[in-house]
CSV table of C-alpha atoms in Angstrom, one decimal:
chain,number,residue,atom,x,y,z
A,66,UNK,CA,20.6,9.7,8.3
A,67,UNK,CA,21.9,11.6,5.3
A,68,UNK,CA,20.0,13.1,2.6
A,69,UNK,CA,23.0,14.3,0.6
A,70,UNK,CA,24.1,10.8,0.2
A,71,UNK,CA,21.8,8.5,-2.4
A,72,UNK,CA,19.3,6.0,-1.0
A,73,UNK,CA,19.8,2.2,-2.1
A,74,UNK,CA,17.4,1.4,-4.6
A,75,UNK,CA,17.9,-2.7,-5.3
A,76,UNK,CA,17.7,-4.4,-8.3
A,77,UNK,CA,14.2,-7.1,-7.9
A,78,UNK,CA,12.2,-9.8,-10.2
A,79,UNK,CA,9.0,-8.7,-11.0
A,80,UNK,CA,7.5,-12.2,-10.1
A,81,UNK,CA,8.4,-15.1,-8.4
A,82,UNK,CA,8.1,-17.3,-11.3
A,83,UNK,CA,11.0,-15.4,-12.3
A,84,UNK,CA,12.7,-16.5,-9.8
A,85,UNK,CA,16.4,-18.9,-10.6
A,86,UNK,CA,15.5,-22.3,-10.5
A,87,UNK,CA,19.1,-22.3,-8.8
A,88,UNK,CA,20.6,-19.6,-7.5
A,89,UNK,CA,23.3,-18.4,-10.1
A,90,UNK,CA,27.2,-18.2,-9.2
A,91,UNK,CA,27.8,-14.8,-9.3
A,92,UNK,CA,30.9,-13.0,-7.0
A,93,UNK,CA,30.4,-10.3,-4.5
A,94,UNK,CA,30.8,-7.0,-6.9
A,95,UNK,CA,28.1,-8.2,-9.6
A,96,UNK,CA,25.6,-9.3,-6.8
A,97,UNK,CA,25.3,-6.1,-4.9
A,98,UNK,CA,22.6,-4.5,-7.1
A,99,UNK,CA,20.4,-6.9,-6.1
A,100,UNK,CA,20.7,-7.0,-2.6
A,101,UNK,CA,18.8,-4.9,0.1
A,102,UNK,CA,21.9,-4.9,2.4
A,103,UNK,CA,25.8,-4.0,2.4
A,104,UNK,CA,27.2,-7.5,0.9
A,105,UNK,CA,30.9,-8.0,2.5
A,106,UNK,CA,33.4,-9.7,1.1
A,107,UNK,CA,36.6,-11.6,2.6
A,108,UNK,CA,39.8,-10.0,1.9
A,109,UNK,CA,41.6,-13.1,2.9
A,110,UNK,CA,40.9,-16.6,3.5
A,111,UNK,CA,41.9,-19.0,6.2
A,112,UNK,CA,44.9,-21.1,6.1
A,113,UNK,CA,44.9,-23.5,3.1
A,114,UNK,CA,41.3,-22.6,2.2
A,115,UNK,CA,41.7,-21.5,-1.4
A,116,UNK,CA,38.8,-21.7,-2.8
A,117,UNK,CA,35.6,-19.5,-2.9
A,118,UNK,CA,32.5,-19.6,-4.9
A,119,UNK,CA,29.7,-17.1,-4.2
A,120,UNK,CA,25.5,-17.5,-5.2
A,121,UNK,CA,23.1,-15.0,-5.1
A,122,UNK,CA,19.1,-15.3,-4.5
A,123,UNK,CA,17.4,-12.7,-6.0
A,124,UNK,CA,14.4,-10.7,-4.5
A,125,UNK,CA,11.3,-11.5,-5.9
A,126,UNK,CA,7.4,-10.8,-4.7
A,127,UNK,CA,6.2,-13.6,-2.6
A,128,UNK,CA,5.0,-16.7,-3.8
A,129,UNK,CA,5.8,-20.3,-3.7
A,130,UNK,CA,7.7,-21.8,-6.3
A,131,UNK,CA,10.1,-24.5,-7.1
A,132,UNK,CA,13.2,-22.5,-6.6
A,133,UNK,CA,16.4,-23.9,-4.8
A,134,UNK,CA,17.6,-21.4,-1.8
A,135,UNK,CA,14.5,-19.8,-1.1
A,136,UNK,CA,13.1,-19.5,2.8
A,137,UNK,CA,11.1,-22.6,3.4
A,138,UNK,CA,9.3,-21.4,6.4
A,139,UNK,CA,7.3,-18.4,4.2
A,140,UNK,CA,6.0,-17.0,1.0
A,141,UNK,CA,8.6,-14.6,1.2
A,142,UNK,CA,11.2,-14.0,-1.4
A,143,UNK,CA,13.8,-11.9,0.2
A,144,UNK,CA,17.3,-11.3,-1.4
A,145,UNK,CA,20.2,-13.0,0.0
A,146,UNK,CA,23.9,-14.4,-0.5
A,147,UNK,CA,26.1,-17.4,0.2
A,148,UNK,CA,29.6,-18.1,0.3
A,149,UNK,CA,31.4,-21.9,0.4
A,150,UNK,CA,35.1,-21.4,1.3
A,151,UNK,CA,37.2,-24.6,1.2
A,152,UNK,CA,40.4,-26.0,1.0
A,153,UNK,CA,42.5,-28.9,2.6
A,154,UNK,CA,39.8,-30.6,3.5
A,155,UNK,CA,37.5,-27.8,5.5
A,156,UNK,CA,34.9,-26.3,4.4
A,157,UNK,CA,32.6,-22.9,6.3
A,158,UNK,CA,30.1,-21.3,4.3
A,159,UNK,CA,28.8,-17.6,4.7
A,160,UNK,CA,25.1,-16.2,4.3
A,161,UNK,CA,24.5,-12.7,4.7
A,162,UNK,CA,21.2,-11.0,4.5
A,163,UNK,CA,18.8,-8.1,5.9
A,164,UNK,CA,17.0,-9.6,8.8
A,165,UNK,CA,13.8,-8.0,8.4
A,166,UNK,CA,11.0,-10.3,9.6
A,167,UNK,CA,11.9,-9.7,13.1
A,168,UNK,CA,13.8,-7.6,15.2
A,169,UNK,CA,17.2,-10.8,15.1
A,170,UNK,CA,17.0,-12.8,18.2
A,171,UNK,CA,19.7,-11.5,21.0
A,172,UNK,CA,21.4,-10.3,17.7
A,173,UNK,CA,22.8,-13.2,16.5
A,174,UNK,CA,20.0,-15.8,16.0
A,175,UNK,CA,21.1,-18.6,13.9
A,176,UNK,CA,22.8,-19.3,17.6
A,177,UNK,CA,19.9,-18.9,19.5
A,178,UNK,CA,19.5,-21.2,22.3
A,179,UNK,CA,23.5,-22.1,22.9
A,180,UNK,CA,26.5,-20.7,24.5
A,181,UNK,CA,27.7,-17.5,23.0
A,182,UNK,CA,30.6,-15.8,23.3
A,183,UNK,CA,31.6,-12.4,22.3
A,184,UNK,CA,34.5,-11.3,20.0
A,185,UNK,CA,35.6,-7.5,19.1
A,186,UNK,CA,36.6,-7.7,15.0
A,187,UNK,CA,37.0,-3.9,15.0
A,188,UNK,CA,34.7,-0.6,14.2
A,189,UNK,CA,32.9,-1.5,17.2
A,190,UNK,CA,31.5,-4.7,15.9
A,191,UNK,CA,31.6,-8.4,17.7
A,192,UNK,CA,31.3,-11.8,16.0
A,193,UNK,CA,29.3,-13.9,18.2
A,194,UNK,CA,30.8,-17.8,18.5
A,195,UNK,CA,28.6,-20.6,18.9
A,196,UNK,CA,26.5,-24.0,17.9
A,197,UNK,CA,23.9,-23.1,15.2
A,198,UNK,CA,20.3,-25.0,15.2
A,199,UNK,CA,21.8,-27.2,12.7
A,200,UNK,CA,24.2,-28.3,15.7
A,201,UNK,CA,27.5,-27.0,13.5
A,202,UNK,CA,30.1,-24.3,15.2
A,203,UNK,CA,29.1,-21.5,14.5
A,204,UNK,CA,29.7,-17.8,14.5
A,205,UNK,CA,27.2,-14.6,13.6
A,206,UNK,CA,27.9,-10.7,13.5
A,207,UNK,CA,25.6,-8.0,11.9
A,208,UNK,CA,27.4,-5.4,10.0
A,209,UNK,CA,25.9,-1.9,9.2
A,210,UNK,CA,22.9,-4.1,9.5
A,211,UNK,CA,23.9,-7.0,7.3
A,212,UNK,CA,23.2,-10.4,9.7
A,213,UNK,CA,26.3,-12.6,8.4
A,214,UNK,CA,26.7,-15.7,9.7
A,215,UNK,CA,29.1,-18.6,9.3
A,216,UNK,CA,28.4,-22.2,9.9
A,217,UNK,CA,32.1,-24.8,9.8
A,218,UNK,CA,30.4,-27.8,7.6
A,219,UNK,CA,33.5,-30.0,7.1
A,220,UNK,CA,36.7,-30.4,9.5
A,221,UNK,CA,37.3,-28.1,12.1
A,222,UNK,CA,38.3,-23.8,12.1
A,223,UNK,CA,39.6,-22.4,15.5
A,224,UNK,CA,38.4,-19.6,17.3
A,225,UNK,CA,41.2,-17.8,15.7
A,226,UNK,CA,40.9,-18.5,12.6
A,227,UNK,CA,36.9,-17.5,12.5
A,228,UNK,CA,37.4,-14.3,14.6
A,229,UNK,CA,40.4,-13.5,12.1
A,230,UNK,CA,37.6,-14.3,9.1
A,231,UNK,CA,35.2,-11.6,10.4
A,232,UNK,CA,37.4,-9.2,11.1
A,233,UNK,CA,38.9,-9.4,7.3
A,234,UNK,CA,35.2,-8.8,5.7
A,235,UNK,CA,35.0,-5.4,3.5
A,236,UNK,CA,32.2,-3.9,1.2
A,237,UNK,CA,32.1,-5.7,-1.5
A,238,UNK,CA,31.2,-2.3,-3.4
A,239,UNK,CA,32.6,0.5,-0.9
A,240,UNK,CA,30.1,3.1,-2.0
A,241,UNK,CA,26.9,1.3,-1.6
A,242,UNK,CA,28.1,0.7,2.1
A,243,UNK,CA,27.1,4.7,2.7
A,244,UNK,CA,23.7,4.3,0.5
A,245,UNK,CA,22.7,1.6,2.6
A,246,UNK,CA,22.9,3.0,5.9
A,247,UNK,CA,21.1,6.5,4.1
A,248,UNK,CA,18.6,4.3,3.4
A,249,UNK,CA,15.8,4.0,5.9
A,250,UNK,CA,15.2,0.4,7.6
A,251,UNK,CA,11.2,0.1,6.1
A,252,UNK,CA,12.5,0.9,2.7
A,253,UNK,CA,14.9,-1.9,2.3
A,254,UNK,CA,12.8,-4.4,4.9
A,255,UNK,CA,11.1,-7.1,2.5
A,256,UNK,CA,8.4,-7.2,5.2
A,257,UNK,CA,7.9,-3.7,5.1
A,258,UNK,CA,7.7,-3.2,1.2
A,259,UNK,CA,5.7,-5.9,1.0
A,260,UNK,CA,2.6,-8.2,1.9
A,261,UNK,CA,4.4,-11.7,3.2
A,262,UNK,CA,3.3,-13.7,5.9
A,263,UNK,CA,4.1,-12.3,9.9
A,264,UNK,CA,6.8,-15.1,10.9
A,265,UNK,CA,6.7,-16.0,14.4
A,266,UNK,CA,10.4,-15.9,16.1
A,267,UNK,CA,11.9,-15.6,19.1
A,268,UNK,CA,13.2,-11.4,19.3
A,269,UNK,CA,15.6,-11.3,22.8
A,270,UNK,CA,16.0,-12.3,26.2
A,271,UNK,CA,12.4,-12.1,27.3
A,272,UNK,CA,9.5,-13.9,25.2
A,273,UNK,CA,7.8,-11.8,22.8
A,274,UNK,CA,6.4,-13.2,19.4
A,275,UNK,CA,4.1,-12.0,16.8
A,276,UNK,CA,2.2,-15.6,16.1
A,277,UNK,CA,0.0,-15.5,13.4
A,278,UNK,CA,0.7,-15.8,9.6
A,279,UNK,CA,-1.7,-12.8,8.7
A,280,UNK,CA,0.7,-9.9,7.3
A,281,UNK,CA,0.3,-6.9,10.1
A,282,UNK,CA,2.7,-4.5,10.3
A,283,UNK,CA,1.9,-1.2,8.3
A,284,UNK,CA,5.0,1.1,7.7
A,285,UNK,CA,5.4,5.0,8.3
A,286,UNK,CA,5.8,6.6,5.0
A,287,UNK,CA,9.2,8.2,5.1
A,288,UNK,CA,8.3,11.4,4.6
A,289,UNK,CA,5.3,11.2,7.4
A,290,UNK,CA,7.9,9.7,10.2
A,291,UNK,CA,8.7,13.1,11.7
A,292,UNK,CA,5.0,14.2,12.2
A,293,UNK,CA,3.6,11.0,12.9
A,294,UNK,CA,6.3,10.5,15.9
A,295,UNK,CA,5.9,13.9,17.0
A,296,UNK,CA,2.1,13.1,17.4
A,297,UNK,CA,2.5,9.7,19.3
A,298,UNK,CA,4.8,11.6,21.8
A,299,UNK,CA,8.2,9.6,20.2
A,300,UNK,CA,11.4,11.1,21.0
A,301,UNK,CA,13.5,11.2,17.6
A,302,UNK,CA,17.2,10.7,19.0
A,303,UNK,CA,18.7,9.1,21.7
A,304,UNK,CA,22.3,9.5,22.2
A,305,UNK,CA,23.7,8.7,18.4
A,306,UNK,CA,20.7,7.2,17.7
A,307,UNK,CA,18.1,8.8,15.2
A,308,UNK,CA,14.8,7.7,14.4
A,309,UNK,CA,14.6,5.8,11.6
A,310,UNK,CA,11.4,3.8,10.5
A,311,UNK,CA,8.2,2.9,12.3
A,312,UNK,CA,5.4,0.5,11.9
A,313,UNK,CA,2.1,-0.5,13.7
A,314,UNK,CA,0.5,-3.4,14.5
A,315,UNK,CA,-3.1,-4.5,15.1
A,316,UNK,CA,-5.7,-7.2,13.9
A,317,UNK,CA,-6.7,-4.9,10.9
A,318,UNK,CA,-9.6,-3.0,13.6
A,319,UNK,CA,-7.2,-2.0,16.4
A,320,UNK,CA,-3.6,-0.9,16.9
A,321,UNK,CA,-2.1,-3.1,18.9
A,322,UNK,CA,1.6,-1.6,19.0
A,323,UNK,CA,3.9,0.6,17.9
A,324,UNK,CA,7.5,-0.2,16.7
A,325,UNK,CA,10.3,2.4,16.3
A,326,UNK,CA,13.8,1.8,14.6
A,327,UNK,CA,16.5,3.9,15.6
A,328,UNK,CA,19.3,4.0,14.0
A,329,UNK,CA,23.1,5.1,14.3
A,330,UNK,CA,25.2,6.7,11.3
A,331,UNK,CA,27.2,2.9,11.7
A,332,UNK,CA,24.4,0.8,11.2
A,333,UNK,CA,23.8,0.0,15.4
A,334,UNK,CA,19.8,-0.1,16.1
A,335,UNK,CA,17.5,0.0,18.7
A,336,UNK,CA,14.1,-1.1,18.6
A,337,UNK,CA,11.6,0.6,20.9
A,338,UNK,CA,7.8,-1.2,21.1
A,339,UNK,CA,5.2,0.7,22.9
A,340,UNK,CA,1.5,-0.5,23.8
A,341,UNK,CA,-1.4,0.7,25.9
A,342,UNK,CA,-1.0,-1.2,29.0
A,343,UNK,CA,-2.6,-4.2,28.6
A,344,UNK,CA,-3.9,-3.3,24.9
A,345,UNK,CA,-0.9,-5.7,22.9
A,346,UNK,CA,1.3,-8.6,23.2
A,347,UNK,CA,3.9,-7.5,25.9
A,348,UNK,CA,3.2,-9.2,28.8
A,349,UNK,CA,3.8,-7.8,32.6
A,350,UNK,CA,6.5,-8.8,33.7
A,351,UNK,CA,8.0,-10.5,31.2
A,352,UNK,CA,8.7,-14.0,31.1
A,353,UNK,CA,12.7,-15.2,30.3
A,354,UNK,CA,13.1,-17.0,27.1
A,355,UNK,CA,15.5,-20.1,26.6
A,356,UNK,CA,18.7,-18.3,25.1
A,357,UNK,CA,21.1,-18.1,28.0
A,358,UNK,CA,21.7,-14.6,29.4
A,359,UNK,CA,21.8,-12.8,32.4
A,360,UNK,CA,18.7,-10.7,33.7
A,361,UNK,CA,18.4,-7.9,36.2
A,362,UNK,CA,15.8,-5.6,37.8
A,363,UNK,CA,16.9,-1.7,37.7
A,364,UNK,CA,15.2,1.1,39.1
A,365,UNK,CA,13.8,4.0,37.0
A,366,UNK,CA,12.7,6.7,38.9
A,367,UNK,CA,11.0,4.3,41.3
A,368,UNK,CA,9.8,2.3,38.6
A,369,UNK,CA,11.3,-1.5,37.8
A,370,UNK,CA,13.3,-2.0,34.6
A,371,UNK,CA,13.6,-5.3,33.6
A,372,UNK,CA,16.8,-6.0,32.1
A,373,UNK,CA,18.4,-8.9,30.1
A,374,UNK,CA,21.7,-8.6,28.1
A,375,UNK,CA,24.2,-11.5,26.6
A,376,UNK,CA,27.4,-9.5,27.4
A,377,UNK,CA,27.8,-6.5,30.3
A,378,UNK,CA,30.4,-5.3,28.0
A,379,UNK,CA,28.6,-5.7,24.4
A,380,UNK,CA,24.8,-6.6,24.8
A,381,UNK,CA,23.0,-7.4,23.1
A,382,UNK,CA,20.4,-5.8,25.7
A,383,UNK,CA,16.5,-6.2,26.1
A,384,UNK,CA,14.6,-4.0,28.7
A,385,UNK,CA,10.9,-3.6,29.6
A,386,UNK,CA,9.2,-1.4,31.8
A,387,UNK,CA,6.2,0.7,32.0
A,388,UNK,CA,5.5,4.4,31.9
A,389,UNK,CA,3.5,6.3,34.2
A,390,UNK,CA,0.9,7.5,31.8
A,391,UNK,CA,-0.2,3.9,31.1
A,392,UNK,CA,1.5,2.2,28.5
A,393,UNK,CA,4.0,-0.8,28.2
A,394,UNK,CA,7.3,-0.2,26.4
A,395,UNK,CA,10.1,-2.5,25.4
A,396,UNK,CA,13.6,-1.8,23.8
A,397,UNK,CA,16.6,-4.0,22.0
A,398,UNK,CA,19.5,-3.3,21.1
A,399,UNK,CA,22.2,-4.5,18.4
A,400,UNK,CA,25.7,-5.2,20.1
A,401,UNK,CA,28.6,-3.7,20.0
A,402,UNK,CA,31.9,-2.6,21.5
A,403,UNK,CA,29.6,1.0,22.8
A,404,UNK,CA,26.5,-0.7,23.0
A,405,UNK,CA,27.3,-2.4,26.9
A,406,UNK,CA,24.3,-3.0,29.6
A,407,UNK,CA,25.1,0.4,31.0
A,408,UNK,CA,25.0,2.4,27.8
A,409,UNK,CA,22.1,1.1,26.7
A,410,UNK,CA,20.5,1.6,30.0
A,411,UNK,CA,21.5,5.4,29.5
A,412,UNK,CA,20.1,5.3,26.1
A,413,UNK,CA,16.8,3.7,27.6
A,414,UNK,CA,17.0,6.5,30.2
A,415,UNK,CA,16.4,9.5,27.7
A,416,UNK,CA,14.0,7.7,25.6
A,417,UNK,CA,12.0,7.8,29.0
A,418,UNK,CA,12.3,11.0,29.8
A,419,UNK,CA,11.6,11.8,25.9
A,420,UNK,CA,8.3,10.1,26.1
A,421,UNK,CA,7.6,11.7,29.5
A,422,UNK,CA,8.7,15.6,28.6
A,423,UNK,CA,6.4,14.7,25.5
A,424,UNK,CA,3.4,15.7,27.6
A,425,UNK,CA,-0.4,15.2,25.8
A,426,UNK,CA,1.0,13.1,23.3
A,427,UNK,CA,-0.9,9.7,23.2
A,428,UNK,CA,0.9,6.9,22.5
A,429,UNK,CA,-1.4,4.6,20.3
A,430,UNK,CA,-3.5,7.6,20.5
């Protein structure tokens, strides 16, 4: 992470009866203030689709009110933006937003539980192609962290023409696309900045939830991360990846984990949770959730790795295993053209050996 460049600092309502009743047409280059993440913008549209008409829901503090396009599920009042493209009788809209409540389900989870399949749309990204829960085709990429995903709600796009879609997306505002990604993770995360509800969702290829509505998860100042890594025995890189945020979480008396976001200079993460064995919610050895994938036992200096990834040659990966000094650990990974099952498990390697060269440190300690 730079600190020549600028962090983001988003624009926000200072209540959430401020909130639009409906969320206010506004195009790509006058909503980017107010959103926490790099807002993209289609630089051209698919065959005789010629239309395009762009909403924005602000960020507000959470609260319930009678606001159209808010998250139904929560009190939360995240920022976020939608696109309806049309034309000849088709329609696909866009949403793009910071997925910060959770680390997003085998990276593309508005497809969880169907059929994936893995597209390259350039700078090492992939669109994901699927069914969404709403049972519409469906595609989903995240992009220097931005979760965009596409749902087809009238007449039919090809493969083509979605994978063409993706890979046409630029910054709405090229310079806030370097301020973003300068920007730690806990200082754009809604969840992190503030006190909304824990939701409970589905994170990878093995089950792990945070059930509960209770907020949590307490955030590493940005300035402390270094220190208070260094003291829990953390490595801080791995490969390109640099550490980025952290968080614990507990039942207000006891920590119950540790999460660490690591970042790359693109926007690719990792997300490392560590416990006391025994002491949190990972659960030995883990249990496969529904989203198809393929799993895999590796060995780690005579210890078992289990491994589950969507894609050998992309990801998304999700590995647990447990270290020798007595504590659980699980990481995820984004996906990406560089960001394969072996990579990652190279990345997982020197995390390892981090926490092991680390020595007294105490984990949880």
């Amino acid at each position: 992470m730079s600190h020549s460049v600028p962090r983001w600092r988003p624009q926000a309502l200072h209540h959430a009866a401020d909130l639009d009743p409906v969320p206010p047409v506004l195009d790509e280059t006058s909503a980017q203030p107010w959103c926490t993440f790099v807002l993209w913008q289609p630089a051209e549209l698919p065959r005789g689709c010629d239309t395009r008409t762009g909403t924005l829901r602000r960020e507000a503090p959470p609260g319930r009110v009678d606001a159209a396009g808010r998250t139904p599920w929560s009190d939360a009042n995240p920022s976020g933006y939608r696109t309806e493209i049309s034309g000849g009788g088709r329609r696909l809209r866009l949403k793009q937003f910071l997925y910060d409540w959770a680390f997003p389900a085998a990276d593309h989870p508005c497809l969880w539980g169907s059929e994936t399949r893995p597209h390259e749309i350039g700078e090492d990204r992939v669109v994901w192609l699927g069914t969404d829960y709403l049972g519409h085709r469906a595609g989903s990429a995240r992009m220097a962290r931005t979760t965009v995903e596409l749902s087809v709600l009238e007449g039919e796009f090809t493969d083509e023409e979605i994978i063409a879609l993706y890979a046409a997306l630029r910054p709405a505002v090229p310079e806030a696309l370097p301020r973003i990604l300068a920007t730690p993770f806990s200082e754009l995360s809604y969840w992190a900045r503030h006190r909304a509800d824990t939701v409970a969702v589905p994170t990878g290829v093995f089950a792990f939830q945070r059930r509960g509505r209770t907020h949590e998860g307490h955030w590493t100042p940005s300035a402390d991360l270094t220190a208070f890594l260094g003291k829990q025995g953390i490595p801080l890189t791995a490969g390109p990846f640099h550490a980025d945020s952290a968080a614990t979480y507990g039942d207000g008396t006891t920590v119950r984990e540790l999460d660490v976001v690591y970042a790359t200079p693109a926007g690719g993460e990792l997300r490392l949770t560590a416990q006391r064995t025994g002491g949190g919610r990972l659960r030995f050895p883990p249990q496969r959730d529904k989203h198809p994938a393929t799993a895999e036992t590796r060995d780690l200096g005579g210890r078992p790795v289990h491994l589950g990834y969507l894609s050998a040659e992309f990801g998304a990966c999700d590995a647990w295993w447990q270290h020798p000094d007595g504590y659980d650990l699980r990481l995820l990974s984004s996906a990406g053209t560089g960001l394969g099952r072996d990579t990652f498990f190279t990345l997982l390697t020197a995390i390892d050996t981090g926490l092991r060269l680390a020595g007294n440190a105490e984990v949880l300690g």
